GROMACS .gro file of C-alpha atoms in nm:
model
  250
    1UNK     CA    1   6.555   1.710  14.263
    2UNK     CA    2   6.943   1.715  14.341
    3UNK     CA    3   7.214   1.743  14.149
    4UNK     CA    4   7.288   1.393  14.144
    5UNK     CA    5   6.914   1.280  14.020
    6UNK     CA    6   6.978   1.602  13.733
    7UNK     CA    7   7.272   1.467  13.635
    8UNK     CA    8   7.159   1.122  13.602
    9UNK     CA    9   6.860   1.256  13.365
   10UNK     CA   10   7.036   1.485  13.166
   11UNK     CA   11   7.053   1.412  12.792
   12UNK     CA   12   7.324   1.623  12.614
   13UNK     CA   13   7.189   1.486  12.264
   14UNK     CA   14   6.884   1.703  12.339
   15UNK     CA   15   7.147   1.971  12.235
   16UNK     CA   16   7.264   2.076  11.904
   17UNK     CA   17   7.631   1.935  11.852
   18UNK     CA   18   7.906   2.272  11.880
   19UNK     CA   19   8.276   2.142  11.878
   20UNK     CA   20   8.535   2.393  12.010
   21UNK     CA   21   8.883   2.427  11.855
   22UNK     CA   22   9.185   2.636  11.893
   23UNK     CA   23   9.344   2.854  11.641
   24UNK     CA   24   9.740   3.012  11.689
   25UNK     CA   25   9.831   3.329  11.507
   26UNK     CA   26  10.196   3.250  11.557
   27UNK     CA   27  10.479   3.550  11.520
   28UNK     CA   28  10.845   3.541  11.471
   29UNK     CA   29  11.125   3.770  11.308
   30UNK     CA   30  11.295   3.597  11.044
   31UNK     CA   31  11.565   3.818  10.834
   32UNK     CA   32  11.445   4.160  10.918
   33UNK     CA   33  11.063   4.093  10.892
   34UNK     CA   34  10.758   3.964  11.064
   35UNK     CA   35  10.660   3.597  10.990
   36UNK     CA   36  10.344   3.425  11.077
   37UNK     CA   37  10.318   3.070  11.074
   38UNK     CA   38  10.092   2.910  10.843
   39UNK     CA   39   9.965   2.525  10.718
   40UNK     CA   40   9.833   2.455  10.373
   41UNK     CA   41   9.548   2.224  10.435
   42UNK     CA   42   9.581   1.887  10.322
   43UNK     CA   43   9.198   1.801  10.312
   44UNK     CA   44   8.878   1.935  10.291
   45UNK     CA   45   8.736   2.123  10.392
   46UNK     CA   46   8.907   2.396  10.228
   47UNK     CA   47   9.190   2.176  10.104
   48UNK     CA   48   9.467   2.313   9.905
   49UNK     CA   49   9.433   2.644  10.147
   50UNK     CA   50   9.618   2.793  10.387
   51UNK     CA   51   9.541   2.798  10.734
   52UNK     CA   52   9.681   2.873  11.105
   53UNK     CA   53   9.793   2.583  11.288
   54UNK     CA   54   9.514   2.438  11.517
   55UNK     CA   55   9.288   2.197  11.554
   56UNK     CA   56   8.991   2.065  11.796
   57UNK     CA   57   9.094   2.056  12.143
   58UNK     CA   58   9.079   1.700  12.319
   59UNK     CA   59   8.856   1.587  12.581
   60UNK     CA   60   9.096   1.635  12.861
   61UNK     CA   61   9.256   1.961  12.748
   62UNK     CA   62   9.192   2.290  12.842
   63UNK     CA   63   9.199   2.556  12.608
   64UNK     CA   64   9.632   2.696  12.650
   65UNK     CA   65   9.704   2.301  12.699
   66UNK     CA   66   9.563   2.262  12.313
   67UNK     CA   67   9.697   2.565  12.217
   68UNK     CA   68  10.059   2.481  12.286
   69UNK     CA   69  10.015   2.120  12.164
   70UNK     CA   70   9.922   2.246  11.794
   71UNK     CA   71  10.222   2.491  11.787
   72UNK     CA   72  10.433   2.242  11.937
   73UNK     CA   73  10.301   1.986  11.646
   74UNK     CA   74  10.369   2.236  11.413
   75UNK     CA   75  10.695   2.385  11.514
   76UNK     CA   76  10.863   2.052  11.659
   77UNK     CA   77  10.931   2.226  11.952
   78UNK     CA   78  11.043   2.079  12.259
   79UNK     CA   79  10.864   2.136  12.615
   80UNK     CA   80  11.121   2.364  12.736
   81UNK     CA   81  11.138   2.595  12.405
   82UNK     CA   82  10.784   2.604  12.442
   83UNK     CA   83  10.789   2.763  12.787
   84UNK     CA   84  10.988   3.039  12.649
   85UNK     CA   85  10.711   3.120  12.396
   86UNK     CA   86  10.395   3.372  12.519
   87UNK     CA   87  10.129   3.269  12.453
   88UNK     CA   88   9.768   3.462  12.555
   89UNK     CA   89   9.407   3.431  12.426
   90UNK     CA   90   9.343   3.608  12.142
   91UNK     CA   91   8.930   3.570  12.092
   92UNK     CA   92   8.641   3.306  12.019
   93UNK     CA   93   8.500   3.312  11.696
   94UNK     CA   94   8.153   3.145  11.646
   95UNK     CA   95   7.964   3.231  11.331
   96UNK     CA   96   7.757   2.977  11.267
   97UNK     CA   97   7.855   2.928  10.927
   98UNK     CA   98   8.283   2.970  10.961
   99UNK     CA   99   8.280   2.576  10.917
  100UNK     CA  100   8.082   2.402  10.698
  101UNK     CA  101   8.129   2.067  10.916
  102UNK     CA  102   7.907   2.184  11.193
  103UNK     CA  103   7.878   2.471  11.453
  104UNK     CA  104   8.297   2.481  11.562
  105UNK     CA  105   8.367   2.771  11.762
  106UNK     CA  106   8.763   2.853  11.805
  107UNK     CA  107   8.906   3.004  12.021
  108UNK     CA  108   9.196   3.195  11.874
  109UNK     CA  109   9.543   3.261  12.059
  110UNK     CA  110   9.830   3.469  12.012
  111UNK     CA  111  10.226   3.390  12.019
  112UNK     CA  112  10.526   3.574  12.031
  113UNK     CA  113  10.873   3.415  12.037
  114UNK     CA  114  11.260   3.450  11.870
  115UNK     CA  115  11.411   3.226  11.661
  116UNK     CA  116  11.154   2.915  11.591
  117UNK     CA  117  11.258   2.663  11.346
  118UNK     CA  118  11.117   2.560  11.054
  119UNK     CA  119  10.756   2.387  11.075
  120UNK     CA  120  10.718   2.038  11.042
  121UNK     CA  121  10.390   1.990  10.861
  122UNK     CA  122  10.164   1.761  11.031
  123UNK     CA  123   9.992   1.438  10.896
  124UNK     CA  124   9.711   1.679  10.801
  125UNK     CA  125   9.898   1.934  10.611
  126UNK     CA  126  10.011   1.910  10.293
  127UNK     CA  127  10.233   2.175  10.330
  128UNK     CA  128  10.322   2.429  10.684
  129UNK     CA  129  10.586   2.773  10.682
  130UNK     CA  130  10.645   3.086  10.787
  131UNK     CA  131  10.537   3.358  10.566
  132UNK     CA  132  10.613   3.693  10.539
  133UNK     CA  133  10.295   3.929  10.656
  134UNK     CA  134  10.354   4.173  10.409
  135UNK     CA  135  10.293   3.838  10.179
  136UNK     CA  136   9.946   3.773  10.285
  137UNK     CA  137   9.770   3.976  10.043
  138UNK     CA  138   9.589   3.796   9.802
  139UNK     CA  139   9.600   3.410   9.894
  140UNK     CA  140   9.345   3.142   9.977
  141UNK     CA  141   9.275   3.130  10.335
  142UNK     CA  142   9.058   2.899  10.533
  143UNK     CA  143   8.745   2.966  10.754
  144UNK     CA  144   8.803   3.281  10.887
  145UNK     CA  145   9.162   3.302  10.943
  146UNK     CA  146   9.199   3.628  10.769
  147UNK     CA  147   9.027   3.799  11.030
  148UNK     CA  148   9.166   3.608  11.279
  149UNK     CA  149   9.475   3.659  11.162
  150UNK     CA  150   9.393   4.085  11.135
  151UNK     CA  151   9.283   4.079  11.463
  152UNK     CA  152   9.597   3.907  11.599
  153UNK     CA  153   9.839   4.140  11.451
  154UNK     CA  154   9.634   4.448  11.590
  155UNK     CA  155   9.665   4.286  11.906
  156UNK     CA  156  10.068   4.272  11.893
  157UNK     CA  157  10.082   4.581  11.764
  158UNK     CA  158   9.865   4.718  12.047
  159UNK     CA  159  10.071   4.522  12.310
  160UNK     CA  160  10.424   4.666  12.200
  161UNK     CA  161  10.290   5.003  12.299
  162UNK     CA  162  10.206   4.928  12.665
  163UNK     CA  163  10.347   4.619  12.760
  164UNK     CA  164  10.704   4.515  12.761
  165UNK     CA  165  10.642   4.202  12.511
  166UNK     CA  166  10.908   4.326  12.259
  167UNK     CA  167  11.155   4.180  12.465
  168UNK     CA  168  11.017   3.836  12.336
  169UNK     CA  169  11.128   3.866  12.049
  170UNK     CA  170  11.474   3.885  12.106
  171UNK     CA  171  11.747   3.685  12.250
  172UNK     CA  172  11.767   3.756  12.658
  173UNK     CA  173  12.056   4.001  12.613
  174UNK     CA  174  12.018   4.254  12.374
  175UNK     CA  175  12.072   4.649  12.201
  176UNK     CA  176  11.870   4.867  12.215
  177UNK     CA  177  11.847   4.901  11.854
  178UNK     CA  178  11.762   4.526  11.848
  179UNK     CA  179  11.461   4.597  12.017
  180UNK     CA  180  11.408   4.937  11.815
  181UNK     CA  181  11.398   4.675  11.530
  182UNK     CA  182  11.128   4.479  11.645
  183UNK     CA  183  10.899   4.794  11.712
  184UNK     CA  184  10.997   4.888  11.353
  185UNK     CA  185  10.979   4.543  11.212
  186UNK     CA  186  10.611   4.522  11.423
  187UNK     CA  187  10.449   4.808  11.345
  188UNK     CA  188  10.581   4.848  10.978
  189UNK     CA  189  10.710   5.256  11.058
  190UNK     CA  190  11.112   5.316  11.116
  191UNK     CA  191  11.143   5.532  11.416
  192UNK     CA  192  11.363   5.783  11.542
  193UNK     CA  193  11.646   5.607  11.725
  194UNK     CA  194  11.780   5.915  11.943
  195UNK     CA  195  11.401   5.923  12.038
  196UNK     CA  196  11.360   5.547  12.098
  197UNK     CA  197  11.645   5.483  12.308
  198UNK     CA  198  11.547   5.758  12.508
  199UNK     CA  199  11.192   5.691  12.586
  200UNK     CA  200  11.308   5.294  12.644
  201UNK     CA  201  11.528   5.390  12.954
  202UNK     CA  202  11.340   5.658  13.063
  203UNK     CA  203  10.996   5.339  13.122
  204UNK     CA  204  11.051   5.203  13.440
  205UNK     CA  205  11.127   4.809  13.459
  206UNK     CA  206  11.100   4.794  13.080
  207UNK     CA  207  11.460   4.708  13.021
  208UNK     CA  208  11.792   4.666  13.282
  209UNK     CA  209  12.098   4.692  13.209
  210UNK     CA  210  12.364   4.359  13.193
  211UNK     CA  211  12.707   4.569  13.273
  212UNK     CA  212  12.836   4.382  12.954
  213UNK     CA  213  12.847   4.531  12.541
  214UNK     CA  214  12.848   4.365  12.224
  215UNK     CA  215  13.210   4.196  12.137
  216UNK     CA  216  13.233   4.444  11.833
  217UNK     CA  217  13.112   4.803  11.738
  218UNK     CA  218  12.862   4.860  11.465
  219UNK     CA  219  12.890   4.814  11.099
  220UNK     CA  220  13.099   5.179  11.071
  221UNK     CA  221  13.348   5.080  11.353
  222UNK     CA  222  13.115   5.211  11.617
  223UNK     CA  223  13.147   5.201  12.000
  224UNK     CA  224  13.002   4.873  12.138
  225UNK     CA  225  12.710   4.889  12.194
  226UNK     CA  226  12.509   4.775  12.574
  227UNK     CA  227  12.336   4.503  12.606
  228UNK     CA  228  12.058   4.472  12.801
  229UNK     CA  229  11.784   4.204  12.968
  230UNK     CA  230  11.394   4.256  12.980
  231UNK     CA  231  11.301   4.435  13.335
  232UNK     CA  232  11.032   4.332  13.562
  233UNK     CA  233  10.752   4.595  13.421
  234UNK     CA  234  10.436   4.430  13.356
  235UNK     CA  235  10.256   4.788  13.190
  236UNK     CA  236  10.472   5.031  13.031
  237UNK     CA  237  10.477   5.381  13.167
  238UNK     CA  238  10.438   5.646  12.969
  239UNK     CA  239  10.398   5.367  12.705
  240UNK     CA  240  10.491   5.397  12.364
  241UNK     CA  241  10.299   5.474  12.129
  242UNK     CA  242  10.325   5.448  11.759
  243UNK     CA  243  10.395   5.705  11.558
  244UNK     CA  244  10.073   5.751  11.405
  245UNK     CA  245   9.893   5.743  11.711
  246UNK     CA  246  10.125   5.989  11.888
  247UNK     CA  247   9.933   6.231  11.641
  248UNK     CA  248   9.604   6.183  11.648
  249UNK     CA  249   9.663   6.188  12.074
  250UNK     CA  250   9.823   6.510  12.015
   0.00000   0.00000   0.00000
């Protein structure tokens, strides 16, 4: 038999039914802290909960193409804001019980970017916003966004320590104590910033400098501070390790 005559005879309803859908743990820094963008579901099942943006990806997507659409449907975003966000697989999830529709299996994926608007909820949400992560504690969520949602923030925490993904965070000039604040702000620990600034320009490719300084000194009347763009490192090294970590490696 050849392809052709196996294709012809092939009966895909001789298969139990799995959908596939994607799922966006979605990260920003709004007013000193780290957001993650979330939808209150606006029907079952689990209405009245909260949810990451997603959905089931479409017959001629692939899994990043469906990705970015449900962000972009969430956030309003335009296509050329949306190139500027990173976006990466986070993990597939397929218990065969996380949706009491049928047998879904999502496949998670994670995004970093500054300065995204305020969602838009979509016909299917009653409700969509960015919420503090030190707010999570204690509400409703859906399927099993919670650890979805755990094992996304791991993951940026993990990547700020050996890849240069900070930087995405931030405008493309910055300070380096802009981008000491999105370590802090990241990894919830306030770090030294002698130390920091130090270990930042001594990575090579991390960060290059612009020749140019802020317009103004600091809150105390300062020196102006550089600014700086992100480098061309792909890995940082030595990379930087959180605080905690420097410890136990010690």
């Amino acid at each position: 038999m050849n392809e052709q005559e196996f294709l012809a005879g092939y009966d895909p309803t001789a298969y139990p039914a799995v959908a596939v859908t994607v799922d966006v743990v979605a990260l920003t820094i709004r007013e000193g802290a780290l957001h993650l963008l979330l939808i209150r579901r606006g029907q079952p099942p689990y209405q009245g909960h909260w949810a990451l943006p997603g959905g089931f990806v479409r017959p001629t997507e692939d899994l990043a193409t469906g990705a970015r659409r449900e962000l972009a449907e969430e956030t309003g975003l335009g296509d050329d804001r949306m190139r500027r966000i990173h976006l990466e697989q986070l993990g597939s999830y397929g218990d065969p019980d996380r949706d009491p529709r049928m047998r879904v299996v999502s496949i998670a994926h994670l995004a970093f970017a500054p300065d995204l608007p305020d969602p838009v909820a979509a016909t299917d949400a009653a409700e969509a916003g960015w919420l503090p992560v030190t707010a999570l504690s204690g509400r409703q969520l859906a399927f099993d966004h919670a650890r979805v949602i755990d094992d996304g923030l791991e993951r940026a925490r993990s990547k700020l320590e050996y890849t240069p993904l900070a930087t995405r965070f931030l405008a493309p000039e910055f300070t380096v104590s802009e981008l000491r604040g999105v370590y802090e702000t990241v990894w919830g620990q306030p770090l030294h910033a002698g130390n920091f600034h130090r270990k930042v320009l001594s990575v090579p490719g991390f960060v290059e400098g612009t020749g140019t300084s802020t317009e103004r000194g600091g809150a105390r009347g300062g020196p102006r501070a550089k600014l700086y763009r992100a480098g061309d490192a792909r890995l940082l090294h030595p990379a930087l390790l959180r605080p905690d970590r420097e410890e136990t490696i010690r």
